[in-house]
XYZ file of C-alpha atoms in Angstrom:
700
model
C 124.092 158.674 159.758
C 121.782 155.706 160.252
C 118.383 155.357 158.603
C 115.446 155.722 160.991
C 111.867 154.531 160.739
C 108.861 156.782 161.270
C 108.323 155.781 164.913
C 111.963 156.573 165.754
C 111.792 160.172 164.524
C 111.044 163.348 166.495
C 110.772 166.661 164.623
C 111.164 169.462 167.153
C 111.258 173.242 166.624
C 113.214 175.409 169.053
C 111.200 178.593 169.643
C 111.553 181.648 171.855
C 112.591 185.268 172.084
C 115.751 186.483 170.369
C 118.718 185.919 172.676
C 116.836 183.505 174.965
C 119.346 180.702 174.314
C 117.884 178.495 171.561
C 121.096 178.149 169.568
C 123.118 177.518 172.738
C 120.679 174.786 173.798
C 120.915 173.228 170.320
C 124.705 173.296 170.642
C 124.501 171.632 174.087
C 122.173 168.915 172.776
C 124.515 168.237 169.855
C 127.415 168.018 172.295
C 125.827 165.597 174.782
C 124.738 163.290 171.938
C 128.248 163.210 170.515
C 127.329 164.973 167.261
C 130.106 167.474 168.010
C 133.217 167.073 170.145
C 133.254 170.615 171.495
C 130.566 173.203 172.107
C 130.753 176.305 169.987
C 129.780 179.753 171.241
C 127.696 182.451 169.587
C 130.211 185.101 170.603
C 132.972 183.112 168.850
C 130.861 182.591 165.728
C 131.426 178.824 165.668
C 128.033 177.266 166.482
C 126.436 174.666 164.196
C 123.262 176.691 163.655
C 124.581 180.160 162.985
C 127.001 179.413 160.170
C 125.979 182.208 157.781
C 128.319 185.211 157.710
C 125.477 187.554 158.601
C 124.632 185.429 161.640
C 128.197 185.279 162.913
C 128.582 189.026 162.346
C 125.340 189.975 164.096
C 125.437 187.169 166.691
C 121.831 186.087 166.280
C 119.973 183.582 164.109
C 118.588 184.765 160.788
C 117.630 181.445 159.183
C 116.188 178.196 160.494
C 118.913 175.560 160.795
C 118.358 171.821 160.826
C 120.351 169.777 163.352
C 119.718 166.016 163.246
C 120.802 164.231 166.441
C 121.010 160.536 167.256
C 120.013 159.714 170.824
C 119.711 156.433 172.682
C 116.160 156.526 174.028
C 114.417 154.294 176.552
C 113.164 151.920 173.853
C 116.108 152.171 171.502
C 117.786 154.814 169.343
C 115.807 157.775 168.027
C 116.603 160.584 165.627
C 115.760 164.114 166.753
C 115.516 166.660 163.939
C 116.037 169.953 165.747
C 114.856 173.052 163.876
C 116.651 176.017 165.438
C 114.562 179.067 164.514
C 115.321 182.814 164.696
C 113.802 184.714 167.606
C 113.667 188.175 166.052
C 110.305 189.083 164.522
C 111.629 190.172 161.122
C 112.488 186.550 160.381
C 109.108 185.070 161.255
C 108.922 183.423 157.821
C 111.760 181.117 158.883
C 109.792 180.143 161.993
C 106.660 179.462 159.943
C 108.583 177.197 157.567
C 109.977 175.222 160.510
C 106.589 174.948 162.220
C 105.064 173.545 159.024
C 107.165 170.378 159.436
C 107.606 170.246 163.227
C 105.627 167.769 165.326
C 106.414 169.452 168.665
C 108.264 172.449 170.084
C 110.650 173.417 172.866
C 110.090 177.026 173.968
C 113.313 178.383 175.455
C 112.997 181.009 178.194
C 115.894 182.856 179.791
C 115.210 182.658 183.525
C 116.745 186.037 184.277
C 114.982 187.855 181.402
C 111.676 186.096 182.147
C 108.700 185.945 179.802
C 109.429 188.103 176.744
C 107.453 189.000 173.649
C 108.999 186.112 171.745
C 107.742 183.735 174.453
C 104.153 184.845 173.848
C 104.582 184.604 170.091
C 106.030 181.092 170.409
C 103.052 180.050 172.547
C 100.591 181.588 170.086
C 102.088 179.751 167.115
C 101.987 176.457 169.049
C 98.337 177.097 169.906
C 97.555 177.924 166.289
C 99.054 174.684 164.986
C 98.106 172.599 168.083
C 101.717 171.596 168.688
C 102.766 169.734 171.864
C 105.383 171.805 173.647
C 107.583 172.111 176.709
C 109.388 175.044 178.282
C 113.122 174.842 178.852
C 114.224 177.483 181.341
C 117.871 178.268 180.681
C 120.429 180.540 182.347
C 119.807 178.844 185.711
C 123.508 179.308 186.517
C 122.876 183.048 186.942
C 122.663 183.988 190.637
C 119.892 186.488 189.890
C 117.661 183.887 188.201
C 114.515 183.067 190.193
C 112.854 179.901 188.897
C 109.958 180.165 191.359
C 109.151 183.691 190.223
C 109.279 182.684 186.559
C 107.102 179.634 187.203
C 104.409 181.803 188.811
C 104.465 184.116 185.769
C 104.192 181.160 183.383
C 101.198 179.842 185.312
C 99.591 183.286 185.352
C 100.071 183.847 181.604
C 99.422 180.353 180.252
C 97.125 178.800 182.848
C 96.889 175.418 184.527
C 98.585 173.632 181.647
C 101.942 174.639 183.085
C 103.523 171.719 184.979
C 107.021 171.897 186.501
C 108.807 168.599 185.849
C 111.956 169.974 187.485
C 112.749 172.166 190.480
C 116.239 173.677 190.953
C 118.731 172.632 193.610
C 121.160 175.321 194.729
C 124.090 175.230 197.103
C 125.843 178.378 198.259
C 123.666 180.270 195.774
C 124.987 178.156 192.880
C 122.871 175.960 190.599
C 124.142 172.412 191.099
C 121.226 170.127 190.196
C 117.477 169.609 190.091
C 114.596 167.680 191.591
C 112.825 165.326 189.189
C 109.192 165.899 190.170
C 107.925 162.900 188.183
C 110.333 160.446 189.851
C 110.534 162.320 193.175
C 114.328 162.175 193.142
C 117.214 164.600 193.497
C 119.880 164.950 190.808
C 123.321 166.547 191.227
C 125.204 167.465 188.062
C 128.668 165.997 187.651
C 129.908 166.765 184.127
C 127.632 168.694 181.751
C 124.232 166.898 181.702
C 125.462 163.846 183.580
C 124.301 163.528 187.156
C 124.233 161.389 190.269
C 121.334 160.898 192.670
C 121.232 163.098 195.742
C 118.967 164.014 198.612
C 116.073 166.361 197.960
C 116.790 169.554 199.937
C 114.433 170.437 202.765
C 113.663 173.838 201.244
C 112.317 172.148 198.083
C 109.798 169.961 199.901
C 106.932 172.475 200.012
C 107.131 173.344 196.302
C 107.707 169.700 195.447
C 104.466 168.643 197.167
C 102.491 171.292 195.234
C 104.069 170.381 191.879
C 103.684 166.644 192.483
C 100.033 166.981 193.455
C 99.282 168.922 190.262
C 100.925 166.185 188.180
C 99.000 163.418 189.941
C 95.723 165.261 189.318
C 96.597 165.418 185.635
C 97.371 161.701 185.590
C 94.066 160.907 187.307
C 92.118 162.841 184.676
C 93.206 160.478 181.870
C 90.726 157.744 182.847
C 87.872 156.956 185.255
C 89.873 154.081 186.710
C 92.779 156.387 187.512
C 90.394 158.941 188.998
C 88.942 156.337 191.384
C 92.400 155.165 192.421
C 93.488 158.779 192.974
C 90.553 159.502 195.298
C 91.183 156.324 197.291
C 94.786 157.438 197.832
C 96.339 154.683 195.725
C 99.748 155.428 194.211
C 100.353 155.251 190.464
C 103.299 153.339 189.084
C 106.048 155.234 187.259
C 105.011 153.623 183.952
C 101.404 154.701 184.499
C 102.505 158.236 185.314
C 104.761 158.477 182.245
C 102.096 157.052 179.948
C 99.392 159.394 181.243
C 101.679 162.430 181.104
C 102.667 161.564 177.517
C 99.003 161.489 176.537
C 98.387 164.871 178.168
C 101.521 166.478 176.680
C 100.684 165.275 173.164
C 97.125 166.577 173.519
C 98.483 169.918 174.760
C 96.762 169.657 178.142
C 100.093 169.678 179.985
C 103.145 171.773 179.165
C 106.206 170.520 181.089
C 108.681 173.032 182.468
C 112.304 171.886 182.636
C 115.455 173.770 183.509
C 119.193 173.936 183.052
C 122.049 175.968 181.669
C 122.707 175.922 177.949
C 126.232 177.300 178.292
C 127.209 174.512 180.691
C 125.176 171.870 178.797
C 123.262 171.215 182.018
C 119.768 169.862 181.353
C 120.327 169.173 177.648
C 120.141 165.417 178.158
C 116.943 165.810 180.186
C 115.336 167.668 177.277
C 116.297 164.803 174.969
C 114.779 162.329 177.429
C 111.555 164.357 177.494
C 111.489 164.554 173.675
C 111.833 160.768 173.548
C 109.216 160.051 176.231
C 106.607 162.764 175.806
C 106.709 164.046 172.235
C 104.954 162.203 169.396
C 106.525 160.536 166.390
C 105.283 161.814 163.005
C 102.832 158.900 162.657
C 100.699 160.490 165.370
C 99.617 162.990 162.700
C 98.026 162.798 159.287
C 99.232 164.218 155.971
C 96.411 166.204 154.407
C 96.416 167.220 150.764
C 94.563 166.893 147.479
C 94.643 163.945 145.086
C 95.139 165.651 141.716
C 93.809 162.673 139.770
C 90.385 162.887 141.474
C 90.348 166.417 142.940
C 89.348 164.918 146.280
C 90.819 165.471 149.729
C 93.692 163.131 150.517
C 94.464 161.951 154.040
C 97.113 159.464 155.100
C 99.210 158.585 158.131
C 102.977 159.014 157.884
C 103.867 155.554 156.579
C 106.982 154.381 154.754
C 105.349 151.327 153.129
C 103.217 153.202 150.575
C 103.801 155.428 147.529
C 106.242 158.292 147.889
C 105.091 161.835 148.614
C 107.041 164.692 150.201
C 106.870 168.439 150.475
C 109.622 171.005 150.147
C 109.392 173.433 153.064
C 112.595 175.431 152.655
C 115.281 176.265 150.116
C 118.884 177.089 150.987
C 120.912 178.950 148.350
C 124.500 179.526 149.390
C 127.451 180.459 147.145
C 129.683 178.036 149.056
C 127.496 175.038 149.961
C 125.222 175.284 146.907
C 121.441 174.988 146.608
C 119.529 172.505 148.734
C 115.817 171.777 148.831
C 114.814 170.742 152.358
C 111.872 168.365 152.451
C 109.783 166.301 154.807
C 108.842 162.829 153.616
C 105.100 162.373 154.101
C 104.549 158.870 152.748
C 106.822 156.196 151.345
C 110.621 156.175 151.168
C 112.873 158.487 149.164
C 116.035 156.981 147.681
C 118.981 158.510 145.791
C 119.191 158.535 141.995
C 115.423 158.193 141.586
C 113.046 160.065 139.294
C 110.621 162.330 141.155
C 107.499 164.044 139.848
C 106.926 167.656 140.879
C 103.134 167.764 141.072
C 102.901 171.576 141.252
C 105.050 172.080 138.162
C 103.883 168.927 136.321
C 107.524 168.106 135.723
C 109.934 165.253 136.398
C 113.404 165.662 137.895
C 116.269 163.277 138.483
C 117.538 163.112 142.048
C 121.200 162.756 142.846
C 122.359 162.051 146.366
C 120.292 162.405 149.541
C 121.505 164.329 152.534
C 120.634 165.429 156.002
C 121.965 168.900 156.773
C 123.575 169.593 160.131
C 124.032 173.332 159.922
C 126.192 173.794 156.823
C 127.438 170.182 156.867
C 125.753 167.879 154.351
C 125.731 164.253 155.556
C 124.923 161.689 152.880
C 122.241 159.078 153.680
C 121.060 155.970 151.860
C 117.330 156.765 152.167
C 114.777 158.913 153.953
C 111.605 157.385 155.346
C 108.176 158.864 156.077
C 108.314 161.537 158.771
C 112.008 162.276 158.298
C 113.531 165.558 157.151
C 116.361 165.677 154.645
C 117.755 167.577 151.689
C 118.296 167.192 147.955
C 120.767 169.311 146.022
C 120.564 171.102 142.690
C 116.926 170.607 141.749
C 116.175 172.849 138.761
C 112.395 173.122 138.826
C 111.418 172.415 142.431
C 110.869 175.343 144.807
C 109.701 175.917 148.365
C 106.103 174.799 148.811
C 106.179 172.218 145.998
C 105.081 168.618 146.461
C 107.013 165.729 144.974
C 105.367 162.344 144.451
C 104.980 159.566 141.910
C 103.341 160.458 138.616
C 100.981 157.533 139.174
C 99.910 158.906 142.589
C 99.940 162.736 142.275
C 99.275 164.292 145.673
C 99.581 168.017 146.441
C 100.111 169.212 150.014
C 99.328 172.697 151.247
C 102.166 175.201 151.157
C 103.457 176.669 154.451
C 101.461 179.653 155.714
C 103.935 182.511 155.454
C 103.393 186.055 156.791
C 102.829 188.827 154.254
C 105.564 191.500 154.137
C 104.129 195.008 154.591
C 107.370 196.992 155.003
C 108.980 198.148 151.775
C 111.643 200.502 150.470
C 112.665 201.700 147.061
C 116.013 200.342 145.902
C 118.498 201.422 143.263
C 121.633 199.716 141.999
C 124.687 201.672 143.130
C 126.959 200.707 140.221
C 125.827 201.334 136.686
C 125.581 198.117 134.720
C 124.959 195.929 137.786
C 121.212 195.687 137.227
C 121.296 192.102 135.949
C 123.642 190.989 138.734
C 121.376 192.577 141.356
C 118.314 190.993 139.798
C 119.903 187.524 139.849
C 121.132 187.942 143.424
C 117.739 189.135 144.645
C 116.127 186.190 142.902
C 118.307 183.844 144.979
C 117.518 185.687 148.215
C 113.772 185.607 147.564
C 113.971 181.909 146.710
C 115.441 181.326 150.175
C 113.126 183.681 152.040
C 109.455 183.882 151.088
C 108.905 187.003 153.174
C 111.372 188.922 151.012
C 109.761 190.111 147.772
C 110.795 192.251 144.829
C 108.078 194.381 143.215
C 108.454 196.310 139.980
C 106.266 199.396 140.440
C 105.881 200.465 136.809
C 103.506 203.323 137.597
C 106.040 205.149 139.754
C 109.024 203.783 137.847
C 110.651 202.318 140.920
C 111.790 198.930 142.182
C 110.611 197.959 145.665
C 112.076 195.524 148.158
C 109.429 194.229 150.581
C 110.122 192.548 153.923
C 108.648 191.935 157.370
C 110.706 194.738 158.912
C 113.648 197.119 158.587
C 116.141 194.666 160.076
C 115.340 192.101 157.400
C 115.872 194.752 154.697
C 119.212 195.668 156.243
C 120.299 192.011 156.287
C 119.234 191.584 152.647
C 121.365 194.563 151.558
C 124.322 193.175 153.506
C 123.890 189.699 151.962
C 123.848 191.197 148.478
C 127.167 192.899 149.165
C 128.955 190.091 151.000
C 127.587 187.079 149.118
C 127.090 188.401 145.612
C 129.347 191.490 145.545
C 126.620 193.885 144.400
C 125.412 197.035 146.142
C 121.998 198.619 146.333
C 120.823 201.664 148.233
C 117.420 201.963 149.878
C 115.285 205.092 149.997
C 111.748 206.181 150.769
C 109.349 204.970 148.076
C 107.156 207.204 145.937
C 103.424 206.810 146.405
C 100.848 206.591 143.657
C 98.690 209.730 143.759
C 95.918 210.478 141.264
C 94.589 213.657 139.681
C 90.960 214.575 139.159
C 88.811 217.681 138.626
C 86.122 219.275 140.792
C 83.913 221.312 138.427
C 82.561 221.359 134.889
C 84.211 223.496 132.190
C 83.799 223.982 128.458
C 86.865 224.750 126.343
C 87.959 224.897 122.747
C 91.024 223.139 121.432
C 92.383 223.964 118.010
C 95.340 222.516 116.188
C 96.422 224.281 113.014
C 99.673 223.819 111.143
C 100.664 224.970 107.660
C 104.033 224.176 106.145
C 103.495 223.899 102.414
C 101.305 221.323 100.781
C 98.611 219.757 102.970
C 98.401 221.332 106.424
C 96.941 220.059 109.675
C 93.621 221.292 111.011
C 91.478 220.093 113.898
C 89.046 222.048 116.032
C 87.009 220.740 118.977
C 84.781 222.178 121.628
C 84.641 219.944 124.680
C 83.270 219.816 128.205
C 85.176 218.252 131.107
C 83.499 217.379 134.398
C 83.697 214.858 137.272
C 82.352 211.418 136.335
C 81.923 210.386 140.005
C 83.628 207.082 139.191
C 87.187 207.058 140.499
C 87.651 203.446 139.390
C 87.846 204.554 135.721
C 90.288 207.073 134.243
C 87.705 208.632 131.942
C 84.343 208.318 130.238
C 84.107 209.669 126.697
C 80.852 210.817 125.084
C 79.885 212.956 122.094
C 76.877 215.128 121.382
C 77.873 216.659 118.054
C 75.052 217.872 115.781
C 75.074 218.675 112.101
C 78.373 216.993 111.226
C 80.579 219.843 112.482
C 83.048 217.085 113.369
C 82.840 214.022 111.097
C 82.207 210.750 112.946
C 85.397 209.196 111.647
C 87.380 211.650 113.812
C 85.620 210.728 117.084
C 88.078 207.853 117.833
C 90.999 210.239 117.306
C 89.509 212.685 119.826
C 89.063 209.873 122.352
C 92.604 208.673 121.726
C 93.895 212.150 122.591
C 92.006 212.034 125.910
C 93.187 208.443 126.609
C 96.814 209.503 126.203
C 96.406 212.646 128.289
C 94.904 210.882 131.330
C 98.020 208.734 131.667
C 99.861 211.777 133.005
C 97.868 214.716 134.270
C 98.909 218.346 133.814
C 98.831 219.116 137.560
C 101.632 216.875 138.868
C 102.126 214.229 136.145
C 100.037 211.623 137.989
C 97.361 209.517 136.248
C 93.924 211.138 135.947
C 90.760 209.427 137.216
C 87.071 210.309 137.462
C 86.929 212.387 134.275
C 83.981 212.724 131.931
C 84.920 214.213 128.557
C 82.190 215.169 126.099
C 82.785 216.300 122.530
C 80.229 219.088 121.928
C 81.146 220.777 118.683
C 84.002 221.733 116.400
C 84.992 222.333 112.813
C 87.060 220.650 110.161
C 88.791 221.328 106.859
C 87.943 219.046 103.934
C 91.620 218.784 102.932
C 93.792 219.577 105.949
C 91.862 217.730 108.698
C 93.256 214.381 109.856
C 93.074 211.981 112.762
C 96.367 213.349 114.084
C 95.045 216.909 113.969
C 91.900 216.048 115.942
C 93.930 214.039 118.466
C 96.192 217.063 119.007
C 93.163 219.376 119.278
C 91.666 217.142 121.961
C 95.010 217.162 123.805
C 95.089 220.961 123.767
C 91.496 221.140 125.004
C 92.234 218.652 127.809
C 95.289 220.473 129.141
C 93.528 223.807 129.104
C 90.200 222.552 130.453
C 91.648 220.345 133.190
C 93.621 223.187 134.745
C 90.494 225.415 134.683
C 88.304 222.747 136.316
C 89.701 223.085 139.839
C 92.143 220.123 139.607
C 93.065 218.286 142.808
C 95.279 215.412 143.918
C 93.855 212.205 145.365
C 95.915 210.037 147.723
C 95.702 206.244 148.132
C 93.852 205.068 151.247
C 94.404 201.677 152.871
C 92.082 199.599 155.042
C 94.207 198.798 158.084
C 93.785 196.177 160.812
C 96.010 196.394 163.883
C 96.023 193.572 166.442
C 97.313 194.622 169.864
C 96.916 193.616 173.520
C 94.127 195.502 175.303
C 96.486 197.750 177.273
C 97.998 199.306 174.142
C 94.787 200.284 172.328
C 94.839 203.899 173.528
C 98.417 204.509 172.378
C 97.804 202.867 169.013
C 94.604 204.814 168.292
C 96.298 208.062 169.291
C 99.149 207.311 166.900
C 96.705 206.476 164.078
C 95.015 209.855 164.556
C 98.405 211.570 164.280
C 98.936 209.725 161.010
C 95.645 211.087 159.644
C 93.986 207.723 160.137
C 90.257 207.349 160.822
C 89.496 204.645 163.383
C 86.363 202.810 162.261
C 85.944 200.366 165.124
C 87.515 197.909 167.516
C 86.698 194.242 168.118
C 88.055 191.673 170.547
C 89.749 188.550 169.176
C 88.727 186.769 172.427
C 92.364 186.010 173.226
C 93.243 189.166 175.136
C 93.795 191.313 172.060
C 91.853 193.970 170.205
C 91.613 194.355 166.441
C 91.519 198.049 165.551
C 90.160 198.820 162.091
C 90.986 202.114 160.424
C 91.306 203.918 157.098
C 94.701 205.540 156.652
C 96.675 207.174 153.822
C 99.193 204.687 152.397
C 101.958 207.289 152.653
C 101.416 207.485 156.436
C 102.161 203.764 156.807
C 105.802 204.326 155.916
C 107.805 203.370 159.030
C 104.689 202.088 160.809
C 106.154 198.660 161.516
C 108.966 200.079 163.658
C 106.699 202.527 165.498
C 104.049 199.891 166.248
C 106.644 197.534 167.716
C 108.020 200.372 169.815
C 104.556 201.283 171.142
C 103.554 197.709 171.954
C 106.856 196.154 172.988
C 106.769 194.021 169.845
C 103.302 192.590 170.579
C 101.420 194.522 167.894
C 100.891 193.229 164.373
C 99.121 194.782 161.405
C 97.921 194.131 157.896
C 96.409 196.342 155.244
C 95.152 196.453 151.685
C 94.502 199.242 149.234
C 90.951 200.542 149.502
C 90.353 203.668 147.386
C 91.491 207.198 146.571
C 90.482 210.279 148.563
C 91.161 214.015 148.320
C 94.629 214.831 149.674
C 95.003 217.723 152.171
C 96.096 221.085 150.767
C 99.636 221.021 152.197
C 100.332 217.601 150.704
C 98.915 218.676 147.327
C 101.089 221.764 147.340
C 104.222 219.787 148.192
C 103.620 217.157 145.518
C 102.833 219.728 142.814
C 106.015 221.669 143.619
C 108.187 218.531 143.754
C 106.886 217.238 140.429
C 106.762 220.538 138.528
C 109.829 219.588 136.521
C 108.210 216.299 135.465
C 105.203 218.154 134.095
C 107.342 220.686 132.253
C 109.628 218.066 130.752
C 106.742 215.825 129.869
C 108.282 212.793 131.657
C 106.714 210.771 134.451
């Protein structure tokens, strides 16, 4: 593949709902540019993008794939780095990685299915990152597809920014071409995206006039001179129109709508033309980071004539193709066999060859210039989010903003002795996917696998089996309850043992009561008078309490909010010891705690749920059923409400699936641990019964 300069590069993310046709469009674009000789099909499992076994098995994208295409643009050849992203919400981390290096986006909409949840999410992410975008309406070859109806919905949902650049031409109810609104010309498809000029049908004239007028208004708004000419009825030249539209598209004031059929490769070439004409090269943007040597903010244009800096936005770990670090060059030029400095790790690494990845195919290149996206294999230290630069010019760029995983399950290794294999395999999966996390929950003695949703967990389990030949099983996690007491009691604890020679003797009188501080396990005090217990045994008494609160006598959960006071006792001048007083304190604790009205406390989370206005009633009703307390609701000023609530952590199990079901996938949530509160009687009873054996055996 040829080397391209910054101005010749276009980095474009393909976004949209799952099943809308992103991968098929990518395949069509690769075909019309000659990158492949034959279009693959998702159903046949032979597309460039979906090369992973899980993707071919499930017939949808799981990971973002990079597809570099060479296209002969109006002003010479350009390189289009297509980033084909998954449409299903569980794999949003892949989308966020792609967006972090994209300079524009194509939102794919299936004309028959219409605007779906993924369409809204794609729009929202473009708005968040201020990305220029266009809509490509696919599936136009379906007789039931109504472009006019879809266009009205797009305008209703996304406002006056929506601008149809194409209108469909049909003959005998079949899609055979389109009207180019910008050039006011008809196009009839011949083979794939190729076309010949044709007459504009009479039935298109009315819609064409409306669409054309809207475009001319947009052109006029780019300057006072154009506005004057527009009002005097003067026509704009095609160059003036294209230039003005490019300015508006880059600024996000206009979002073109184009159309075609991905399966038939119709319209793919038009999308490439639009990418060339209307989307910006990387040098339109700035790289923003921190200069480590000064601690000051660093800003630079994408420029290949300065010192090297690049950021790794994704890692691919595959048993067959190996490990690749995908990076975007920010400044300078990256060449093979050079020494790079990982600024985050303060470490140098030697590069081997440079590649661009086209799906699973690694194509070697002689260099990568600023703005381009490529890959390096077998880096030992460098990970996703790291910045590489020159040691003499250490710049750090911000890491991609990746969603936090809130769904988790407990996992166990199915085969004894596979623990190390599972650990290594999971380490590789989490290196690839930042939204997949492994947590070692020492308190509950369980290993947790965290993800965005259940589907992602299912895919992870399948990858472990098929890629790494290890099996795990998922189950409902245990939740961290606490024990505390409700009233004050005074008890005696005595430890006496005689077995020839020196015996053991310790005797304490203690009070146990609530400390009203659930942040601390216990507070220890003493009010002993007259030396009934020598001071040198006080630490032993406290040590007994400290060990006891680790596992309470009610249900073997940690104890919190306890105040223990040593009141009195007795000792033996020969037989007393630190061990004896520790054991006496332990006896007193177990007896006193169970007499002091012990209760279980459950963990409470502070929850925020973001949903469209129309779903607030359903969501609040569901939160009430989950024992949640709704604290308030605020608008985000973008048509959604943020519902704030306190809810038991145990009731959030399965919430991700239920929230999506209630809101059609539009709802999102986040939470963090807040505090412990008294658990209801039925839950206390169940937990005490389930954990009775753990108390008896003395194991947590």
